[in-house]
């Protein structure tokens, strides 16, 4: 935000900060205006200007094949994000990503394989596959590729234990991807798939390309492929034109599906949409519907009680509390959790 940039600009006066650089969606979209309005910033960069940042900082020319170009891993060492595409071809009416990041550009299979192997060599055990829309991966390549082909390639990477799929679009979720949840060993039974709403009218206004029945069929197919799959979703409450009728349809939809985790977005204002229209998501609408949210979060988590699961921990970065001394823990009794004792001995444990 502008306030955050200005707060950082103050550091040039109060601490040992010489240069202030701004990079991301905000500067990608409004860079020319920001240059005029914010002279405190030394340089603005767009979302894909990575080599330009390196050149600015070092005074040298950099290309993607330079050894120093590889990104730093900011996550704990046991997992990392694998971004398989940049940009988006969708025209969702509430979203401004295509205007800021452009149309989709997929990384070729070979490039993703090289990156996955590099991450595995550095100790990464779990790949989080991401893009603006992972399910449309490869459509733009020549020759064309697909997400299920990518998953097959990643399955072969030695050292990687788990592959986790994020940001799937229901309208683009191919049956071949769904099938792989039944037999790929490293593809964990989890999918992050924003449904955005449960009302056909609102979904149409959002230009999502698939109605509520189509979403139901995708979810049924996922659960048929792997009955242990966890489905995370995101939804928008208070979308322009949503009435109590459409909201009730959303409520009934979520109650029926019983997502394992749901994120409800709302309270946003003045969002420039793909239709070049200002959409207002009012905080009032969010508050009026807030009483329903606790019921939205119905999950199937209770079905996991008593099951044995594998857990991976990065012991070097893990801070272990003694639960016996935790006031919040005492309300559940004074028995100590054996998992915390196990963590002091090993980096991989099985527990119930």
Coordinates of C-alpha atoms in Angstrom, one line a residue:
X1 CA 0.0 0.0 0.0
X2 CA 1.0 3.6 -0.3
X3 CA 1.2 3.9 3.5
X4 CA 3.6 1.0 3.7
X5 CA 5.8 2.5 1.0
X6 CA 5.9 5.8 2.8
X7 CA 6.7 4.1 6.1
X8 CA 9.7 2.4 4.4
X9 CA 10.7 5.7 2.9
X10 CA 11.0 7.1 6.4
X11 CA 13.7 4.5 7.1
X12 CA 16.0 6.3 4.7
X13 CA 16.0 9.2 7.2
X14 CA 16.0 7.2 10.5
X15 CA 18.1 4.2 9.8
X16 CA 20.9 2.8 7.6
X17 CA 18.8 2.5 4.4
X18 CA 20.2 4.0 1.2
X19 CA 17.8 2.9 -1.5
X20 CA 14.1 2.1 -1.6
X21 CA 12.9 -0.2 -4.4
X22 CA 9.3 -1.2 -5.0
X23 CA 8.3 -4.3 -6.9
X24 CA 5.1 -6.1 -7.5
X25 CA 1.5 -5.8 -8.8
X26 CA 1.0 -2.3 -7.5
X27 CA 4.0 -0.9 -9.3
X28 CA 3.3 -3.0 -12.4
X29 CA 0.0 -1.4 -12.8
X30 CA 0.5 2.2 -11.6
X31 CA 4.3 2.5 -12.0
X32 CA 4.2 5.6 -14.3
X33 CA 1.9 7.5 -11.9
X34 CA 3.8 6.4 -8.8
X35 CA 7.1 7.7 -10.3
X36 CA 5.5 11.2 -10.3
X37 CA 3.7 10.9 -7.0
X38 CA 6.3 9.2 -4.9
X39 CA 9.8 10.7 -5.4
X40 CA 10.9 9.0 -2.2
X41 CA 11.2 5.7 -4.1
X42 CA 14.4 5.3 -6.0
X43 CA 13.1 2.8 -8.5
X44 CA 9.9 0.9 -9.4
X45 CA 9.9 -2.5 -10.9
X46 CA 7.1 -4.7 -12.4
X47 CA 6.2 -8.2 -11.5
X48 CA 8.6 -9.8 -14.0
X49 CA 11.5 -7.5 -13.7
X50 CA 13.7 -9.9 -11.7
X51 CA 16.8 -9.5 -13.8
X52 CA 16.4 -5.7 -13.9
X53 CA 16.4 -5.7 -10.1
X54 CA 19.7 -7.7 -10.0
X55 CA 21.2 -5.4 -12.7
X56 CA 20.2 -2.3 -10.7
X57 CA 21.7 -3.7 -7.5
X58 CA 24.9 -5.0 -8.9
X59 CA 25.5 -3.0 -12.1
X60 CA 25.9 -6.2 -14.0
X61 CA 23.8 -7.8 -16.7
X62 CA 21.9 -10.9 -15.6
X63 CA 20.1 -13.6 -17.5
X64 CA 18.1 -16.6 -16.4
X65 CA 21.0 -19.0 -17.1
X66 CA 23.3 -17.1 -14.8
X67 CA 24.1 -19.2 -11.6
X68 CA 23.3 -16.2 -9.4
X69 CA 19.8 -15.8 -10.9
X70 CA 18.2 -18.6 -8.9
X71 CA 15.8 -17.3 -6.4
X72 CA 16.4 -17.5 -2.7
X73 CA 14.1 -19.9 -0.7
X74 CA 12.4 -18.0 2.0
X75 CA 10.2 -20.9 3.3
X76 CA 11.4 -23.5 5.9
X77 CA 13.8 -25.8 4.1
X78 CA 11.5 -28.8 3.9
X79 CA 9.0 -27.2 1.5
X80 CA 9.1 -24.7 -1.4
X81 CA 6.7 -23.2 -4.0
X82 CA 7.1 -24.3 -7.6
X83 CA 5.5 -21.6 -9.7
X84 CA 4.7 -23.3 -13.0
X85 CA 3.1 -20.3 -14.9
X86 CA 2.8 -16.5 -14.6
X87 CA -0.3 -14.5 -15.7
X88 CA -3.9 -15.5 -16.3
X89 CA -6.2 -16.0 -19.4
X90 CA -9.4 -16.0 -17.3
X91 CA -11.8 -13.0 -17.4
X92 CA -13.3 -13.2 -14.0
X93 CA -15.3 -10.0 -13.5
X94 CA -14.0 -9.4 -9.9
X95 CA -10.3 -9.9 -10.7
X96 CA -7.6 -7.5 -11.9
X97 CA -4.7 -10.0 -12.2
X98 CA -4.7 -10.3 -16.0
X99 CA -4.4 -6.5 -16.2
X100 CA -1.4 -6.5 -13.9
X101 CA 0.4 -9.8 -14.8
X102 CA -0.7 -10.3 -18.4
X103 CA -1.8 -13.4 -20.1
X104 CA -0.6 -16.8 -19.0
X105 CA 3.0 -17.8 -19.8
X106 CA 3.7 -21.4 -18.7
X107 CA 7.2 -22.6 -17.9
X108 CA 8.0 -25.6 -20.1
X109 CA 8.0 -29.1 -18.5
X110 CA 11.8 -29.2 -18.7
X111 CA 12.2 -26.0 -16.8
X112 CA 9.9 -27.1 -14.0
X113 CA 11.7 -30.4 -13.8
X114 CA 15.1 -28.7 -13.5
X115 CA 13.7 -26.4 -10.8
X116 CA 12.1 -29.3 -8.9
X117 CA 15.4 -31.3 -9.0
X118 CA 17.3 -28.2 -7.8
X119 CA 14.9 -27.8 -4.9
X120 CA 15.2 -31.5 -4.0
X121 CA 19.0 -31.3 -4.0
X122 CA 18.7 -28.4 -1.5
X123 CA 16.7 -30.5 0.9
X124 CA 13.1 -29.7 -0.1
X125 CA 10.7 -32.5 0.6
X126 CA 7.4 -31.0 -0.4
X127 CA 6.6 -29.0 -3.6
X128 CA 3.6 -26.6 -3.5
X129 CA 2.6 -26.2 -7.1
X130 CA 1.2 -22.8 -7.8
X131 CA 0.2 -20.4 -10.6
X132 CA -2.7 -18.0 -11.0
X133 CA -4.6 -21.0 -12.5
X134 CA -2.6 -24.2 -12.2
X135 CA -5.3 -26.2 -14.0
X136 CA -4.7 -24.3 -17.3
X137 CA -1.0 -25.0 -17.2
X138 CA 0.5 -25.8 -20.6
X139 CA -2.3 -24.6 -22.8
X140 CA -0.1 -21.8 -24.2
X141 CA 3.0 -24.0 -24.8
X142 CA 4.1 -25.2 -28.2
X143 CA 3.7 -28.1 -28.3
X144 CA 0.9 -27.9 -25.7
X145 CA 1.2 -29.6 -22.4
X146 CA -1.0 -30.1 -19.4
X147 CA -1.1 -30.2 -15.6
X148 CA -1.5 -34.0 -15.5
X149 CA 1.6 -34.3 -17.6
X150 CA 3.5 -32.0 -15.2
X151 CA 2.3 -34.0 -12.2
X152 CA 3.7 -37.2 -13.9
X153 CA 7.0 -35.5 -14.4
X154 CA 7.2 -34.2 -10.8
X155 CA 6.4 -37.7 -9.5
X156 CA 9.7 -38.9 -10.9
X157 CA 11.9 -36.4 -9.0
X158 CA 14.1 -38.2 -6.4
X159 CA 14.0 -36.6 -3.0
X160 CA 10.6 -35.1 -3.2
X161 CA 8.1 -36.8 -0.9
X162 CA 4.9 -34.7 -1.4
X163 CA 3.3 -32.6 -4.1
X164 CA 0.5 -30.3 -3.1
X165 CA -1.7 -28.7 -5.7
X166 CA -2.9 -25.1 -5.2
X167 CA -5.2 -22.6 -7.1
X168 CA -7.2 -25.0 -9.2
X169 CA -10.0 -23.5 -11.3
X170 CA -13.1 -25.8 -11.1
X171 CA -14.0 -25.1 -14.8
X172 CA -10.5 -26.2 -15.9
X173 CA -10.0 -29.2 -13.6
X174 CA -9.4 -32.0 -16.1
X175 CA -10.5 -35.6 -15.4
X176 CA -6.9 -36.8 -16.0
X177 CA -5.8 -34.6 -13.1
X178 CA -8.6 -36.0 -10.9
X179 CA -7.6 -39.5 -11.8
X180 CA -4.1 -38.9 -10.6
X181 CA -5.3 -38.4 -7.0
X182 CA -6.1 -42.1 -7.0
X183 CA -2.7 -43.5 -7.9
X184 CA 0.2 -40.9 -7.9
X185 CA 2.1 -41.7 -4.7
X186 CA 3.5 -38.2 -4.1
X187 CA 0.4 -36.2 -5.0
X188 CA -1.1 -35.8 -1.6
X189 CA -4.9 -35.9 -1.2
X190 CA -5.3 -32.1 -1.0
X191 CA -6.5 -29.5 -3.4
X192 CA -6.9 -25.7 -3.1
X193 CA -9.9 -24.9 -5.5
X194 CA -11.6 -21.5 -5.1
X195 CA -15.3 -21.9 -6.0
X196 CA -16.0 -18.2 -5.3
X197 CA -19.8 -18.8 -4.8
X198 CA -22.6 -21.3 -4.9
X199 CA -25.3 -19.3 -6.7
X200 CA -25.6 -19.8 -10.4
X201 CA -26.6 -16.1 -10.9
X202 CA -23.6 -14.8 -9.1
X203 CA -21.2 -17.3 -10.7
X204 CA -22.4 -16.2 -14.1
X205 CA -21.9 -12.5 -13.1
X206 CA -18.5 -13.4 -11.9
X207 CA -17.8 -15.1 -15.3
X208 CA -16.5 -18.2 -13.7
X209 CA -17.4 -20.5 -16.6
X210 CA -19.0 -23.2 -14.5
X211 CA -22.3 -23.3 -12.5
X212 CA -22.9 -24.8 -9.1
X213 CA -23.9 -28.2 -10.5
X214 CA -20.6 -28.4 -12.5
X215 CA -18.7 -27.6 -9.3
X216 CA -20.6 -30.3 -7.5
X217 CA -19.6 -32.9 -10.2
X218 CA -15.9 -31.9 -9.9
X219 CA -16.0 -32.3 -6.1
X220 CA -17.8 -35.7 -6.4
X221 CA -15.2 -36.9 -8.9
X222 CA -12.4 -35.8 -6.6
X223 CA -13.9 -37.6 -3.6
X224 CA -14.6 -40.7 -5.7
X225 CA -10.9 -40.7 -6.9
X226 CA -9.6 -40.4 -3.3
X227 CA -12.0 -40.5 -0.4
X228 CA -9.4 -39.0 1.9
X229 CA -9.0 -35.9 -0.2
X230 CA -9.1 -32.5 1.7
X231 CA -10.7 -29.6 -0.3
X232 CA -9.9 -26.1 0.5
X233 CA -11.9 -23.3 -1.1
X234 CA -12.3 -19.5 -1.2
X235 CA -15.6 -17.6 -1.6
X236 CA -16.6 -13.9 -2.0
X237 CA -19.5 -12.7 0.1
X238 CA -21.3 -9.4 -0.8
X239 CA -20.5 -9.5 -4.5
X240 CA -22.3 -6.7 -6.4
X241 CA -25.9 -7.8 -7.1
X242 CA -25.9 -10.5 -4.4
X243 CA -29.2 -10.5 -2.5
X244 CA -30.4 -12.6 0.4
X245 CA -31.6 -15.2 -2.1
X246 CA -28.2 -15.7 -3.7
X247 CA -26.5 -15.6 -0.3
X248 CA -28.9 -18.4 0.9
X249 CA -27.9 -20.4 -2.1
X250 CA -24.3 -19.9 -1.2
X251 CA -25.0 -21.0 2.4
X252 CA -26.9 -24.1 1.3
X253 CA -24.1 -25.0 -1.2
X254 CA -21.4 -24.8 1.5
X255 CA -23.5 -26.7 4.0
X256 CA -24.1 -29.4 1.4
X257 CA -20.5 -29.8 0.3
X258 CA -18.8 -29.6 3.7
X259 CA -15.5 -28.2 2.6
X260 CA -12.5 -29.1 4.8
X261 CA -11.5 -25.5 4.9
X262 CA -13.2 -22.3 3.6
X263 CA -11.9 -18.8 3.3
X264 CA -14.6 -16.1 3.1
X265 CA -13.5 -12.8 1.5
X266 CA -15.5 -9.6 1.8
X267 CA -15.3 -6.0 3.0
X268 CA -13.2 -4.9 0.1
X269 CA -13.8 -1.6 -1.7
X270 CA -13.2 -0.1 -5.1
X271 CA -11.6 -3.1 -6.8
X272 CA -10.9 -2.5 -10.5
X273 CA -12.3 -5.5 -12.3
X274 CA -11.6 -7.2 -15.5
X275 CA -14.6 -5.5 -17.0
X276 CA -13.1 -2.1 -16.1
X277 CA -15.9 -1.6 -13.6
X278 CA -15.5 -0.7 -10.0
X279 CA -16.9 -3.4 -7.8
X280 CA -17.8 -2.5 -4.3
X281 CA -17.7 -5.3 -1.7
X282 CA -19.3 -3.6 1.3
X283 CA -18.2 -4.2 4.9
X284 CA -21.9 -4.0 5.8
X285 CA -22.7 -7.0 3.7
X286 CA -19.9 -8.9 5.4
X287 CA -21.1 -8.0 8.8
X288 CA -24.7 -8.9 8.1
X289 CA -23.7 -12.3 7.0
X290 CA -21.0 -12.8 9.6
X291 CA -23.2 -14.7 11.9
X292 CA -23.3 -17.5 9.3
X293 CA -19.5 -17.9 8.9
X294 CA -19.1 -20.2 11.9
X295 CA -21.5 -22.5 10.2
X296 CA -19.7 -22.1 6.9
X297 CA -16.6 -23.7 8.4
X298 CA -18.2 -27.1 8.8
X299 CA -15.6 -29.7 8.0
X300 CA -15.0 -33.4 7.8
X301 CA -12.0 -33.1 10.1
X302 CA -13.6 -35.2 12.8
X303 CA -13.3 -38.2 10.4
X304 CA -9.5 -38.1 10.9
X305 CA -9.7 -38.8 14.7
X306 CA -7.9 -42.0 15.5
X307 CA -6.1 -42.3 12.2
X308 CA -2.4 -42.6 11.9
X309 CA -0.6 -40.0 9.7
X310 CA 2.9 -39.1 8.6
X311 CA 4.2 -35.7 9.7
X312 CA 7.4 -34.0 8.5
X313 CA 9.1 -31.4 10.7
X314 CA 12.1 -29.2 10.1
X315 CA 13.7 -29.6 13.5
X316 CA 16.4 -27.0 12.9
X317 CA 13.7 -24.3 12.6
X318 CA 11.1 -25.7 15.0
X319 CA 10.6 -24.0 18.3
X320 CA 9.1 -26.5 20.8
X321 CA 7.1 -25.3 23.7
X322 CA 6.7 -27.4 26.9
X323 CA 2.9 -27.8 26.8
X324 CA 2.8 -28.8 30.5
X325 CA 3.7 -25.1 31.3
X326 CA 1.2 -23.7 28.9
X327 CA -1.9 -22.2 30.7
X328 CA -4.1 -22.9 27.7
X329 CA -3.0 -26.5 27.6
X330 CA -3.8 -27.2 31.3
X331 CA -7.5 -27.0 30.6
X332 CA -7.2 -30.2 28.7
X333 CA -5.4 -32.0 31.6
X334 CA -1.8 -32.4 32.7
X335 CA -0.8 -35.2 30.3
X336 CA 2.0 -34.1 28.1
X337 CA 1.8 -34.7 24.4
X338 CA 4.2 -37.5 23.3
X339 CA 4.6 -36.0 19.9
X340 CA 6.6 -33.1 21.4
X341 CA 9.0 -35.5 23.0
X342 CA 9.3 -37.4 19.7
X343 CA 10.1 -34.2 17.9
X344 CA 13.2 -33.7 20.1
X345 CA 14.5 -37.0 18.8
X346 CA 13.5 -37.2 15.1
X347 CA 12.5 -35.0 12.1
X348 CA 9.9 -37.5 10.9
X349 CA 7.3 -39.1 13.2
X350 CA 4.0 -41.0 12.9
X351 CA 1.3 -40.2 15.4
X352 CA -2.4 -40.4 16.0

